[in-house]
PDB file of C-alpha atoms in Angstrom:
ATOM      1  CA  UNK A   1      28.146  -7.300  -7.120  1.00 96.00           C
ATOM      2  CA  UNK A   2      25.466  -4.704  -7.696  1.00 98.00           C
ATOM      3  CA  UNK A   3      21.970  -4.857  -6.209  1.00 98.00           C
ATOM      4  CA  UNK A   4      19.032  -2.501  -6.804  1.00 98.00           C
ATOM      5  CA  UNK A   5      15.682  -2.268  -4.981  1.00 98.00           C
ATOM      6  CA  UNK A   6      12.627  -0.262  -6.041  1.00 98.00           C
ATOM      7  CA  UNK A   7       9.091   0.148  -4.739  1.00 98.00           C
ATOM      8  CA  UNK A   8       7.354   0.602  -8.097  1.00 98.00           C
ATOM      9  CA  UNK A   9       3.861   1.317  -6.680  1.00 98.00           C
ATOM     10  CA  UNK A  10       2.237  -0.798  -9.390  1.00 97.00           C
ATOM     11  CA  UNK A  11       4.380  -2.594 -11.944  1.00 97.00           C
ATOM     12  CA  UNK A  12       1.826  -2.497 -14.740  1.00 96.00           C
ATOM     13  CA  UNK A  13       1.874   1.308 -14.667  1.00 96.00           C
ATOM     14  CA  UNK A  14       5.676   1.493 -14.477  1.00 97.00           C
ATOM     15  CA  UNK A  15       6.028  -0.872 -17.443  1.00 96.00           C
ATOM     16  CA  UNK A  16       4.481   1.938 -19.487  1.00 96.00           C
ATOM     17  CA  UNK A  17       7.070   4.399 -18.168  1.00 96.00           C
ATOM     18  CA  UNK A  18      10.277   2.695 -19.281  1.00 96.00           C
ATOM     19  CA  UNK A  19      10.746   0.117 -16.531  1.00 97.00           C
ATOM     20  CA  UNK A  20      12.658  -2.310 -18.749  1.00 97.00           C
ATOM     21  CA  UNK A  21      15.019   0.482 -19.824  1.00 97.00           C
ATOM     22  CA  UNK A  22      15.668   1.336 -16.179  1.00 98.00           C
ATOM     23  CA  UNK A  23      16.549  -2.277 -15.354  1.00 98.00           C
ATOM     24  CA  UNK A  24      18.792  -2.484 -18.418  1.00 97.00           C
ATOM     25  CA  UNK A  25      20.592   0.748 -17.527  1.00 97.00           C
ATOM     26  CA  UNK A  26      21.352  -0.396 -13.985  1.00 98.00           C
ATOM     27  CA  UNK A  27      22.554  -3.817 -15.220  1.00 98.00           C
ATOM     28  CA  UNK A  28      22.403  -5.052 -11.624  1.00 98.00           C
ATOM     29  CA  UNK A  29      23.150  -8.624 -10.586  1.00 98.00           C
ATOM     30  CA  UNK A  30      19.864  -8.598  -8.670  1.00 98.00           C
ATOM     31  CA  UNK A  31      16.933  -6.195  -9.113  1.00 98.00           C
ATOM     32  CA  UNK A  32      14.223  -6.377  -6.443  1.00 98.00           C
ATOM     33  CA  UNK A  33      10.720  -4.878  -6.490  1.00 98.00           C
ATOM     34  CA  UNK A  34       8.088  -4.065  -3.921  1.00 98.00           C
ATOM     35  CA  UNK A  35       4.414  -3.141  -4.293  1.00 98.00           C
ATOM     36  CA  UNK A  36       4.063  -4.853  -7.660  1.00 97.00           C
ATOM     37  CA  UNK A  37       0.241  -4.948  -7.228  1.00 97.00           C
ATOM     38  CA  UNK A  38      -0.031  -8.055  -9.405  1.00 92.00           C
ATOM     39  CA  UNK A  39      -1.511 -11.502  -9.549  1.00 90.00           C
ATOM     40  CA  UNK A  40       0.233 -14.341 -11.395  1.00 86.00           C
ATOM     41  CA  UNK A  41       0.474 -13.710 -15.117  1.00 84.00           C
ATOM     42  CA  UNK A  42      -0.802 -10.106 -15.142  1.00 90.00           C
ATOM     43  CA  UNK A  43       2.485  -8.652 -16.375  1.00 87.00           C
ATOM     44  CA  UNK A  44       5.455 -10.030 -18.263  1.00 84.00           C
ATOM     45  CA  UNK A  45       8.514  -7.763 -18.252  1.00 93.00           C
ATOM     46  CA  UNK A  46      10.941  -8.519 -21.064  1.00 94.00           C
ATOM     47  CA  UNK A  47      14.107  -9.149 -19.045  1.00 96.00           C
ATOM     48  CA  UNK A  48      15.921 -11.966 -20.865  1.00 95.00           C
ATOM     49  CA  UNK A  49      19.078 -11.697 -18.713  1.00 96.00           C
ATOM     50  CA  UNK A  50      17.207 -12.467 -15.503  1.00 97.00           C
ATOM     51  CA  UNK A  51      15.543 -15.342 -13.708  1.00 97.00           C
ATOM     52  CA  UNK A  52      12.255 -14.231 -12.124  1.00 96.00           C
ATOM     53  CA  UNK A  53      10.704 -14.948  -8.740  1.00 96.00           C
ATOM     54  CA  UNK A  54       7.392 -13.448  -7.575  1.00 95.00           C
ATOM     55  CA  UNK A  55       5.371 -13.317  -4.370  1.00 95.00           C
ATOM     56  CA  UNK A  56       1.733 -12.264  -4.670  1.00 94.00           C
ATOM     57  CA  UNK A  57      -0.892 -10.979  -2.269  1.00 94.00           C
ATOM     58  CA  UNK A  58      -4.148 -12.898  -2.049  1.00 93.00           C
ATOM     59  CA  UNK A  59      -5.933  -9.561  -2.399  1.00 94.00           C
ATOM     60  CA  UNK A  60      -5.957  -8.408  -6.017  1.00 94.00           C
ATOM     61  CA  UNK A  61      -4.020  -5.275  -6.991  1.00 94.00           C
ATOM     62  CA  UNK A  62      -2.266  -5.064  -3.630  1.00 96.00           C
ATOM     63  CA  UNK A  63       1.248  -5.376  -2.207  1.00 97.00           C
ATOM     64  CA  UNK A  64       3.507  -8.036  -3.788  1.00 96.00           C
ATOM     65  CA  UNK A  65       7.254  -8.454  -4.270  1.00 97.00           C
ATOM     66  CA  UNK A  66       9.524  -9.789  -6.998  1.00 97.00           C
ATOM     67  CA  UNK A  67      13.229 -10.458  -7.512  1.00 98.00           C
ATOM     68  CA  UNK A  68      15.069 -10.652 -10.838  1.00 98.00           C
ATOM     69  CA  UNK A  69      18.453 -12.366 -10.601  1.00 98.00           C
ATOM     70  CA  UNK A  70      21.160 -13.073 -13.169  1.00 98.00           C
ATOM     71  CA  UNK A  71      22.169 -16.127 -11.138  1.00 97.00           C
ATOM     72  CA  UNK A  72      19.952 -19.047 -10.270  1.00 97.00           C
ATOM     73  CA  UNK A  73      19.512 -19.290  -6.501  1.00 98.00           C
ATOM     74  CA  UNK A  74      19.482 -22.557  -4.592  1.00 97.00           C
ATOM     75  CA  UNK A  75      15.922 -22.014  -3.399  1.00 97.00           C
ATOM     76  CA  UNK A  76      13.366 -19.246  -2.874  1.00 97.00           C
ATOM     77  CA  UNK A  77      11.071 -18.676   0.123  1.00 98.00           C
ATOM     78  CA  UNK A  78       7.736 -16.871  -0.147  1.00 97.00           C
ATOM     79  CA  UNK A  79       6.865 -16.018   3.433  1.00 97.00           C
ATOM     80  CA  UNK A  80       7.897 -15.775   7.086  1.00 98.00           C
ATOM     81  CA  UNK A  81       6.159 -18.926   8.287  1.00 96.00           C
ATOM     82  CA  UNK A  82       3.122 -17.290   9.929  1.00 96.00           C
ATOM     83  CA  UNK A  83      -0.022 -17.862   7.825  1.00 93.00           C
ATOM     84  CA  UNK A  84      -1.780 -14.677   8.976  1.00 94.00           C
ATOM     85  CA  UNK A  85       1.303 -12.621   8.024  1.00 96.00           C
ATOM     86  CA  UNK A  86       1.954 -14.360   4.722  1.00 96.00           C
ATOM     87  CA  UNK A  87      -1.174 -13.498   2.738  1.00 95.00           C
ATOM     88  CA  UNK A  88       0.144 -10.257   1.234  1.00 96.00           C
ATOM     89  CA  UNK A  89       3.183 -11.375  -0.782  1.00 96.00           C
ATOM     90  CA  UNK A  90       5.600  -9.288   1.245  1.00 98.00           C
ATOM     91  CA  UNK A  91       8.620 -11.635   1.252  1.00 98.00           C
ATOM     92  CA  UNK A  92      10.736 -13.032  -1.565  1.00 98.00           C
ATOM     93  CA  UNK A  93      13.946 -14.557  -0.177  1.00 98.00           C
ATOM     94  CA  UNK A  94      16.596 -16.162  -2.394  1.00 98.00           C
ATOM     95  CA  UNK A  95      19.363 -18.413  -1.096  1.00 98.00           C
ATOM     96  CA  UNK A  96      22.696 -18.347  -2.913  1.00 98.00           C
ATOM     97  CA  UNK A  97      25.795 -20.349  -1.982  1.00 97.00           C
ATOM     98  CA  UNK A  98      27.355 -17.316  -0.264  1.00 97.00           C
ATOM     99  CA  UNK A  99      24.401 -15.359   1.153  1.00 98.00           C
ATOM    100  CA  UNK A 100      20.646 -14.905   1.448  1.00 98.00           C
ATOM    101  CA  UNK A 101      18.974 -12.086  -0.477  1.00 98.00           C
ATOM    102  CA  UNK A 102      15.719 -10.962   1.147  1.00 98.00           C
ATOM    103  CA  UNK A 103      13.289  -8.574  -0.559  1.00 98.00           C
ATOM    104  CA  UNK A 104      10.678  -7.175   1.845  1.00 98.00           C
ATOM    105  CA  UNK A 105       7.690  -4.864   1.663  1.00 98.00           C
ATOM    106  CA  UNK A 106       6.907  -4.033   5.281  1.00 98.00           C
ATOM    107  CA  UNK A 107       3.256  -3.375   6.191  1.00 98.00           C
ATOM    108  CA  UNK A 108       2.231   0.258   6.650  1.00 96.00           C
ATOM    109  CA  UNK A 109       0.930   1.125  10.116  1.00 96.00           C
ATOM    110  CA  UNK A 110      -1.755   3.266   8.400  1.00 94.00           C
ATOM    111  CA  UNK A 111      -3.428   6.496   9.486  1.00 94.00           C
ATOM    112  CA  UNK A 112      -3.662   6.984  13.239  1.00 94.00           C
ATOM    113  CA  UNK A 113      -1.581   3.792  13.581  1.00 96.00           C
ATOM    114  CA  UNK A 114      -4.679   1.691  12.881  1.00 96.00           C
ATOM    115  CA  UNK A 115      -2.542  -1.316  11.983  1.00 96.00           C
ATOM    116  CA  UNK A 116       0.258  -0.814  14.498  1.00 97.00           C
ATOM    117  CA  UNK A 117      -0.322  -4.131  16.331  1.00 97.00           C
ATOM    118  CA  UNK A 118      -0.034  -6.041  13.048  1.00 97.00           C
ATOM    119  CA  UNK A 119       3.056  -4.016  12.200  1.00 97.00           C
ATOM    120  CA  UNK A 120       4.719  -4.770  15.533  1.00 98.00           C
ATOM    121  CA  UNK A 121       4.059  -8.490  15.112  1.00 98.00           C
ATOM    122  CA  UNK A 122       5.432  -8.342  11.566  1.00 98.00           C
ATOM    123  CA  UNK A 123       8.616  -6.552  12.644  1.00 98.00           C
ATOM    124  CA  UNK A 124       9.333  -9.162  15.316  1.00 98.00           C
ATOM    125  CA  UNK A 125       8.635 -12.054  12.942  1.00 98.00           C
ATOM    126  CA  UNK A 126      10.772 -10.528  10.198  1.00 98.00           C
ATOM    127  CA  UNK A 127      13.722  -9.981  12.555  1.00 98.00           C
ATOM    128  CA  UNK A 128      13.511 -13.603  13.707  1.00 98.00           C
ATOM    129  CA  UNK A 129      13.222 -14.755  10.092  1.00 98.00           C
ATOM    130  CA  UNK A 130      16.434 -12.968   9.099  1.00 98.00           C
ATOM    131  CA  UNK A 131      18.452 -14.043  12.127  1.00 98.00           C
ATOM    132  CA  UNK A 132      17.193 -17.574  11.527  1.00 98.00           C
ATOM    133  CA  UNK A 133      18.462 -17.516   7.940  1.00 98.00           C
ATOM    134  CA  UNK A 134      21.847 -16.342   9.215  1.00 98.00           C
ATOM    135  CA  UNK A 135      22.031 -19.393  11.453  1.00 98.00           C
ATOM    136  CA  UNK A 136      20.771 -21.779   8.778  1.00 98.00           C
ATOM    137  CA  UNK A 137      17.261 -22.313  10.169  1.00 96.00           C
ATOM    138  CA  UNK A 138      14.342 -22.246   7.727  1.00 97.00           C
ATOM    139  CA  UNK A 139      10.830 -21.379   8.933  1.00 97.00           C
ATOM    140  CA  UNK A 140       8.319 -24.193   8.525  1.00 97.00           C
ATOM    141  CA  UNK A 141       5.208 -23.978   6.387  1.00 96.00           C
ATOM    142  CA  UNK A 142       6.568 -21.502   3.838  1.00 97.00           C
ATOM    143  CA  UNK A 143       5.953 -21.993   0.096  1.00 96.00           C
ATOM    144  CA  UNK A 144       9.339 -22.761  -1.442  1.00 96.00           C
ATOM    145  CA  UNK A 145      10.650 -22.935  -4.993  1.00 95.00           C
ATOM    146  CA  UNK A 146      13.482 -25.379  -5.625  1.00 94.00           C
ATOM    147  CA  UNK A 147      15.001 -26.775  -8.815  1.00 92.00           C
ATOM    148  CA  UNK A 148      13.069 -29.805  -9.998  1.00 86.00           C
ATOM    149  CA  UNK A 149      10.146 -29.206  -7.634  1.00 82.00           C
ATOM    150  CA  UNK A 150       6.874 -27.416  -8.320  1.00 73.00           C
ATOM    151  CA  UNK A 151       4.742 -26.980 -11.432  1.00 74.00           C
ATOM    152  CA  UNK A 152       7.044 -24.819 -13.584  1.00 79.00           C
ATOM    153  CA  UNK A 153      10.675 -24.556 -14.593  1.00 88.00           C
ATOM    154  CA  UNK A 154      12.681 -22.991 -11.782  1.00 93.00           C
ATOM    155  CA  UNK A 155      13.306 -19.305 -12.353  1.00 92.00           C
ATOM    156  CA  UNK A 156      10.679 -18.699 -15.011  1.00 90.00           C
ATOM    157  CA  UNK A 157       8.479 -16.726 -12.620  1.00 83.00           C
ATOM    158  CA  UNK A 158       4.746 -16.271 -12.097  1.00 81.00           C
ATOM    159  CA  UNK A 159       4.257 -19.423 -10.052  1.00 82.00           C
ATOM    160  CA  UNK A 160       1.131 -19.616  -7.908  1.00 82.00           C
ATOM    161  CA  UNK A 161       2.498 -20.190  -4.402  1.00 81.00           C
ATOM    162  CA  UNK A 162      -0.617 -22.214  -3.560  1.00 83.00           C
ATOM    163  CA  UNK A 163       0.713 -25.077  -5.688  1.00 87.00           C
ATOM    164  CA  UNK A 164       4.263 -24.974  -4.333  1.00 91.00           C
ATOM    165  CA  UNK A 165       5.619 -27.388  -1.729  1.00 93.00           C
ATOM    166  CA  UNK A 166       6.237 -25.934   1.720  1.00 95.00           C
ATOM    167  CA  UNK A 167       9.199 -26.042   4.046  1.00 97.00           C
ATOM    168  CA  UNK A 168       9.046 -28.656   6.797  1.00 96.00           C
ATOM    169  CA  UNK A 169       9.946 -28.491  10.495  1.00 95.00           C
ATOM    170  CA  UNK A 170      13.668 -29.026  10.841  1.00 95.00           C
ATOM    171  CA  UNK A 171      14.573 -27.866   7.321  1.00 96.00           C
ATOM    172  CA  UNK A 172      17.982 -26.251   7.434  1.00 96.00           C
ATOM    173  CA  UNK A 173      20.770 -24.924   5.261  1.00 97.00           C
ATOM    174  CA  UNK A 174      24.286 -23.678   5.827  1.00 97.00           C
ATOM    175  CA  UNK A 175      24.624 -20.589   8.024  1.00 98.00           C
ATOM    176  CA  UNK A 176      25.370 -17.556   5.865  1.00 98.00           C
ATOM    177  CA  UNK A 177      25.000 -13.761   5.914  1.00 98.00           C
ATOM    178  CA  UNK A 178      21.892 -11.896   4.785  1.00 98.00           C
ATOM    179  CA  UNK A 179      21.475  -9.005   2.367  1.00 98.00           C
ATOM    180  CA  UNK A 180      18.014  -7.513   2.827  1.00 98.00           C
ATOM    181  CA  UNK A 181      16.345  -4.703   0.933  1.00 98.00           C
ATOM    182  CA  UNK A 182      13.031  -3.056   0.328  1.00 98.00           C
ATOM    183  CA  UNK A 183      10.468  -0.599   1.577  1.00 98.00           C
ATOM    184  CA  UNK A 184      10.643  -0.863   5.374  1.00 98.00           C
ATOM    185  CA  UNK A 185       7.980   1.844   5.806  1.00 98.00           C
ATOM    186  CA  UNK A 186       9.899   3.661   8.529  1.00 98.00           C
ATOM    187  CA  UNK A 187      12.223   6.637   8.680  1.00 98.00           C
ATOM    188  CA  UNK A 188      14.611   5.533  11.395  1.00 98.00           C
ATOM    189  CA  UNK A 189      16.022   8.839  12.615  1.00 98.00           C
ATOM    190  CA  UNK A 190      15.078  12.513  12.333  1.00 98.00           C
ATOM    191  CA  UNK A 191      17.733  12.894   9.643  1.00 98.00           C
ATOM    192  CA  UNK A 192      15.789  10.414   7.496  1.00 98.00           C
ATOM    193  CA  UNK A 193      12.849  12.718   6.729  1.00 98.00           C
ATOM    194  CA  UNK A 194      12.455  16.365   5.828  1.00 97.00           C
ATOM    195  CA  UNK A 195       9.938  17.334   8.520  1.00 96.00           C
ATOM    196  CA  UNK A 196      10.417  15.151  11.597  1.00 97.00           C
ATOM    197  CA  UNK A 197       8.618  17.420  14.058  1.00 97.00           C
ATOM    198  CA  UNK A 198       5.124  17.453  12.508  1.00 96.00           C
ATOM    199  CA  UNK A 199       5.402  13.744  11.640  1.00 96.00           C
ATOM    200  CA  UNK A 200       6.413  12.440  15.046  1.00 96.00           C
ATOM    201  CA  UNK A 201       3.953   9.740  16.040  1.00 96.00           C
ATOM    202  CA  UNK A 202       2.575   9.335  12.525  1.00 97.00           C
ATOM    203  CA  UNK A 203       2.764   6.081  10.543  1.00 97.00           C
ATOM    204  CA  UNK A 204       6.347   5.596   9.408  1.00 98.00           C
ATOM    205  CA  UNK A 205       7.784   7.801  12.155  1.00 98.00           C
ATOM    206  CA  UNK A 206       6.170   6.486  15.313  1.00 98.00           C
ATOM    207  CA  UNK A 207       8.268   5.627  18.338  1.00 97.00           C
ATOM    208  CA  UNK A 208       7.095   2.021  18.071  1.00 98.00           C
ATOM    209  CA  UNK A 209       8.195   1.542  14.447  1.00 98.00           C
ATOM    210  CA  UNK A 210      11.497   3.305  14.955  1.00 98.00           C
ATOM    211  CA  UNK A 211      12.250   1.142  17.992  1.00 98.00           C
ATOM    212  CA  UNK A 212      11.606  -2.037  15.987  1.00 98.00           C
ATOM    213  CA  UNK A 213      14.013  -0.852  13.295  1.00 98.00           C
ATOM    214  CA  UNK A 214      16.595  -0.179  16.010  1.00 98.00           C
ATOM    215  CA  UNK A 215      16.019  -3.727  17.273  1.00 98.00           C
ATOM    216  CA  UNK A 216      16.692  -5.061  13.759  1.00 98.00           C
ATOM    217  CA  UNK A 217      20.006  -3.202  13.631  1.00 98.00           C
ATOM    218  CA  UNK A 218      20.841  -4.349  17.154  1.00 98.00           C
ATOM    219  CA  UNK A 219      20.269  -7.939  16.022  1.00 98.00           C
ATOM    220  CA  UNK A 220      23.393  -7.601  13.871  1.00 98.00           C
ATOM    221  CA  UNK A 221      22.373  -5.802  10.677  1.00 98.00           C
ATOM    222  CA  UNK A 222      23.885  -2.650   9.185  1.00 98.00           C
ATOM    223  CA  UNK A 223      22.137   0.261   7.466  1.00 98.00           C
ATOM    224  CA  UNK A 224      24.509   0.446   4.506  1.00 98.00           C
ATOM    225  CA  UNK A 225      23.574   3.994   3.504  1.00 98.00           C
ATOM    226  CA  UNK A 226      24.466   5.376   6.927  1.00 98.00           C
ATOM    227  CA  UNK A 227      27.606   3.205   6.953  1.00 98.00           C
ATOM    228  CA  UNK A 228      28.847   4.820   3.747  1.00 98.00           C
ATOM    229  CA  UNK A 229      27.271   8.304   3.944  1.00 98.00           C
ATOM    230  CA  UNK A 230      27.393   9.072   7.656  1.00 98.00           C
ATOM    231  CA  UNK A 231      24.993  11.845   8.672  1.00 97.00           C
ATOM    232  CA  UNK A 232      24.312  13.111   5.154  1.00 97.00           C
ATOM    233  CA  UNK A 233      21.066  15.078   5.041  1.00 96.00           C
ATOM    234  CA  UNK A 234      18.438  15.444   2.339  1.00 97.00           C
ATOM    235  CA  UNK A 235      18.770  11.854   1.107  1.00 98.00           C
ATOM    236  CA  UNK A 236      15.265  10.488   0.603  1.00 98.00           C
ATOM    237  CA  UNK A 237      13.664   7.624  -1.308  1.00 98.00           C
ATOM    238  CA  UNK A 238       9.933   8.438  -1.064  1.00 98.00           C
ATOM    239  CA  UNK A 239       7.929  11.616  -1.618  1.00 98.00           C
ATOM    240  CA  UNK A 240       4.213  12.255  -1.313  1.00 96.00           C
ATOM    241  CA  UNK A 241       2.423  13.001  -4.554  1.00 94.00           C
ATOM    242  CA  UNK A 242       0.977  16.084  -2.837  1.00 92.00           C
ATOM    243  CA  UNK A 243       2.377  19.584  -2.279  1.00 90.00           C
ATOM    244  CA  UNK A 244       5.150  19.258  -4.908  1.00 95.00           C
ATOM    245  CA  UNK A 245       6.992  17.168  -2.347  1.00 97.00           C
ATOM    246  CA  UNK A 246       9.432  15.610  -4.787  1.00 97.00           C
ATOM    247  CA  UNK A 247      10.208  18.901  -6.517  1.00 96.00           C
ATOM    248  CA  UNK A 248      10.932  20.417  -3.104  1.00 96.00           C
ATOM    249  CA  UNK A 249      12.710  17.271  -1.850  1.00 97.00           C
ATOM    250  CA  UNK A 250      10.364  17.047   1.117  1.00 97.00           C
ATOM    251  CA  UNK A 251      10.817  13.317   1.403  1.00 98.00           C
ATOM    252  CA  UNK A 252      11.454  10.319   3.612  1.00 98.00           C
ATOM    253  CA  UNK A 253      14.172   7.647   3.508  1.00 98.00           C
ATOM    254  CA  UNK A 254      12.171   4.471   4.023  1.00 98.00           C
ATOM    255  CA  UNK A 255      13.857   2.186   1.443  1.00 98.00           C
ATOM    256  CA  UNK A 256      16.996   0.449   2.663  1.00 98.00           C
ATOM    257  CA  UNK A 257      19.715  -2.087   2.067  1.00 98.00           C
ATOM    258  CA  UNK A 258      20.779  -3.803   5.279  1.00 98.00           C
ATOM    259  CA  UNK A 259      23.497  -6.452   5.550  1.00 98.00           C
ATOM    260  CA  UNK A 260      24.741  -8.839   8.197  1.00 98.00           C
ATOM    261  CA  UNK A 261      27.612  -7.543  10.274  1.00 98.00           C
ATOM    262  CA  UNK A 262      30.009 -10.034   8.694  1.00 96.00           C
ATOM    263  CA  UNK A 263      29.496  -8.290   5.321  1.00 98.00           C
ATOM    264  CA  UNK A 264      30.548  -4.877   6.648  1.00 98.00           C
ATOM    265  CA  UNK A 265      33.969  -4.981   4.994  1.00 97.00           C
ATOM    266  CA  UNK A 266      32.440  -6.013   1.640  1.00 97.00           C
ATOM    267  CA  UNK A 267      30.275  -2.896   1.332  1.00 98.00           C
ATOM    268  CA  UNK A 268      31.657  -0.715  -1.450  1.00 98.00           C
ATOM    269  CA  UNK A 269      28.814   1.764  -1.911  1.00 98.00           C
ATOM    270  CA  UNK A 270      25.165   2.384  -1.030  1.00 98.00           C
ATOM    271  CA  UNK A 271      23.185   4.716  -3.265  1.00 98.00           C
ATOM    272  CA  UNK A 272      19.856   6.467  -3.726  1.00 98.00           C
ATOM    273  CA  UNK A 273      18.720   7.339  -7.265  1.00 98.00           C
ATOM    274  CA  UNK A 274      16.201  10.244  -7.089  1.00 98.00           C
ATOM    275  CA  UNK A 275      16.717  10.948 -10.796  1.00 98.00           C
ATOM    276  CA  UNK A 276      14.767   7.785 -11.653  1.00 98.00           C
ATOM    277  CA  UNK A 277      11.040   8.500 -11.946  1.00 97.00           C
ATOM    278  CA  UNK A 278       7.986   6.325 -12.505  1.00 97.00           C
ATOM    279  CA  UNK A 279       6.919   5.806  -8.885  1.00 98.00           C
ATOM    280  CA  UNK A 280       6.545   7.825  -5.687  1.00 98.00           C
ATOM    281  CA  UNK A 281       9.671   5.948  -4.564  1.00 98.00           C
ATOM    282  CA  UNK A 282      13.046   5.974  -6.286  1.00 98.00           C
ATOM    283  CA  UNK A 283      15.422   3.020  -6.520  1.00 98.00           C
ATOM    284  CA  UNK A 284      18.150   2.406  -3.953  1.00 98.00           C
ATOM    285  CA  UNK A 285      21.301   0.387  -4.539  1.00 98.00           C
ATOM    286  CA  UNK A 286      24.154  -1.519  -2.939  1.00 98.00           C
ATOM    287  CA  UNK A 287      27.537  -2.625  -4.240  1.00 98.00           C
ATOM    288  CA  UNK A 288      29.454  -5.418  -2.511  1.00 98.00           C
ATOM    289  CA  UNK A 289      32.843  -6.939  -3.156  1.00 97.00           C
ATOM    290  CA  UNK A 290      32.518 -10.128  -5.171  1.00 91.00           C
ATOM    291  CA  UNK A 291      32.409 -13.375  -3.238  1.00 84.00           C
ATOM    292  CA  UNK A 292      35.223 -15.751  -4.132  1.00 72.00           C
ATOM    293  CA  UNK A 293      35.372 -19.502  -3.777  1.00 53.00           C
TER     294      UNK A 293
END
């Protein structure tokens, strides 16, 4: 099974730069996006092999996530279950019979850590969300897409979450492992960015954000790139548009695939694709052994 994740920094712009060709070339089982910057119906990628699921921010032209899957999931969640955290379309979580697939776009702490309190609350809520899914517990009050429910055919995409039903207290499913991906907006260790010294304490490399990412790993999740590549240096997924950063590979690794500990032995490969342009991020990928009945 092949998964790809990409922060496209505005899907409408990337659609003009060969996005559909990129998706076709990867031919992934699941292709996840962050920072789509869309409202419902503002873009329609031509991806006939995929079912589509979208989460939108209430604020126009901001944030947003989407997941394209060749398989129909059992259900799709569009939030963490905290109304004040769920207005920016940062979660799109698909349940399959064997696992959960969670696409996340983590809030940026912003200059001078202006939004660090919000970020800390988000990180805690997201960790609890993922460990809850592992144990089969669904958060209450989350817009949910399920076959036969809602205003549109399941998997056709561009559904306004405001018209979806929501999960109820006590909703549950079978315990199963989690595959999570996306822009986590943090370089975990010094090896994960080109210039750690000058950036220490800045958004994306603050002690607070790094500690929360450590807590996520300590909760039972594995950074698949470090699992498969060890202490490899110079592997980055985001570069500033300034100072020829991408040309000079002065980047940060802030896009990840993490998996539950029980999937460790299924991890075949984790990849970064800096040759793919169109955004200030490049895609990252994960290959897992197929699940069998």
